[in-house]
């Protein structure tokens, strides 16, 4: 099968400042909420990554280590609708997982939206069967072993 090069994106994932995450978090995850709702405990100490397509910040994800650094929580993974399904989210997660593993993390976990279970399973996460509601959205726990 021939690769369709016009659909291949040049994606660069790099560390970004916290403030760069808020607008994209809001636009994708909670468009009906204020930017204040995008701020979470631990933001100041978290690792924030951005996926760029050219000069466009098209995706973000934040990684929050627990006190001993063994478990890291992925939060606020968001990719602009025009770029969803094109590998950006997976590259953010893979880059973050690699970076936190190099710092000693052994597990990456998140509260995954039920609608994103397939995405997390493709990335090697194990999904728990329990469902729970946060702000009217159904979530599951997802975890990936990094070691």
C-alpha positions in Angstrom: 0.0 0.0 0.0 1.4 3.4 -1.0 1.7 6.1 1.7 -0.4 9.1 1.0 2.1 11.9 1.7 -0.3 14.8 1.7 -1.9 13.3 4.9 1.4 12.8 6.8 2.0 15.6 9.3 5.4 16.8 10.5 4.7 16.9 14.3 7.1 18.3 16.9 6.4 17.6 20.5 8.3 19.8 23.0 8.0 21.1 26.5 5.9 24.3 26.8 4.9 26.8 29.5 1.8 26.2 31.6 0.1 29.3 30.3 0.3 28.0 26.7 -2.0 25.0 27.7 -5.0 26.9 28.9 -6.7 28.1 25.7 -6.3 24.8 23.9 -7.5 22.9 27.0 -10.6 25.0 27.1 -11.3 25.0 23.3 -11.1 21.2 23.1 -12.2 19.8 26.5 -14.6 22.3 28.1 -15.6 25.0 25.5 -18.6 25.9 27.6 -16.4 26.7 30.7 -14.2 29.6 31.6 -10.4 29.3 31.3 -10.2 29.2 35.1 -11.8 25.7 34.9 -8.7 24.6 32.9 -6.4 25.2 35.9 -5.8 22.1 38.1 -3.9 21.5 41.3 -0.2 20.8 40.6 -0.1 22.7 37.3 2.9 24.6 38.5 5.0 21.5 39.1 3.8 19.4 36.1 5.5 18.7 32.8 3.5 20.4 30.0 4.0 19.2 26.4 2.8 20.7 23.2 2.5 19.1 19.8 3.2 21.5 16.9 2.3 21.2 13.3 4.5 23.9 11.8 4.1 26.9 14.0 0.6 25.9 15.1 0.2 24.5 18.7 -2.3 21.8 17.9 -2.2 19.6 21.0 -1.3 19.7 24.7 -0.9 17.3 27.5 0.3 17.6 31.1 2.0 15.1 33.3 1.8 15.2 37.2 4.2 13.1 39.2 3.1 11.9 42.7 5.3 12.6 45.7 7.8 9.8 45.1 7.7 10.1 41.3 6.7 6.5 40.7 3.2 7.2 39.4 2.5 10.0 37.0 -0.9 11.2 36.1 -1.7 12.4 32.6 -4.3 15.2 32.6 -5.8 17.7 30.1 -4.7 15.9 26.9 -6.3 17.9 24.2 -5.9 18.0 20.4 -7.6 20.5 18.1 -10.5 18.9 16.3 -8.8 19.5 12.9 -5.9 17.3 14.0 -7.6 14.6 15.9 -7.0 11.1 14.7 -3.7 12.1 13.1 -1.2 10.9 15.7 -0.7 14.1 17.8 -2.2 12.8 21.0 -0.3 9.5 20.8 2.9 11.4 20.2 2.3 13.6 23.2 1.6 10.6 25.5 4.6 8.7 24.1 6.9 11.6 24.6 5.7 12.3 28.1 5.9 8.7 29.0 9.5 8.5 27.9 10.4 11.7 29.7 8.9 10.7 33.0 10.2 7.1 32.8 13.7 8.5 32.4 13.1 10.4 35.7 12.1 7.1 37.5 8.3 6.9 36.9 7.0 3.3 36.6 3.3 3.9 35.9 1.4 6.4 33.8 -2.3 6.8 34.6 -5.3 9.0 33.8 -9.0 9.4 34.1 -9.9 8.8 30.5 -13.1 9.9 28.9 -15.2 6.9 28.0 -15.3 8.2 24.4 -11.5 7.9 24.3 -11.1 4.3 25.6 -10.0 3.0 22.2 -7.3 5.7 21.9 -5.8 4.7 25.3 -6.0 1.0 24.6 -4.1 1.5 21.3 -1.4 3.2 23.4 -1.1 0.2 25.7 -3.2 1.4 28.6 -5.3 -1.0 30.7 -8.8 0.2 31.2 -10.7 -0.5 34.5 -14.3 -1.6 34.2 -15.7 1.0 36.6 -17.3 4.1 35.2 -17.6 7.4 37.0 -19.0 10.9 36.3 -17.1 14.2 36.5 -19.0 17.4 35.5 -21.5 15.4 33.4 -18.8 13.4 31.5 -18.3 9.6 31.9 -14.7 8.5 32.7 -12.7 5.3 33.4 -9.3 4.8 35.0 -6.6 3.9 32.5 -3.0 2.8 33.5 0.1 1.9 31.6 3.3 0.3 33.0 6.4 2.2 31.9 9.1 -0.2 33.1 
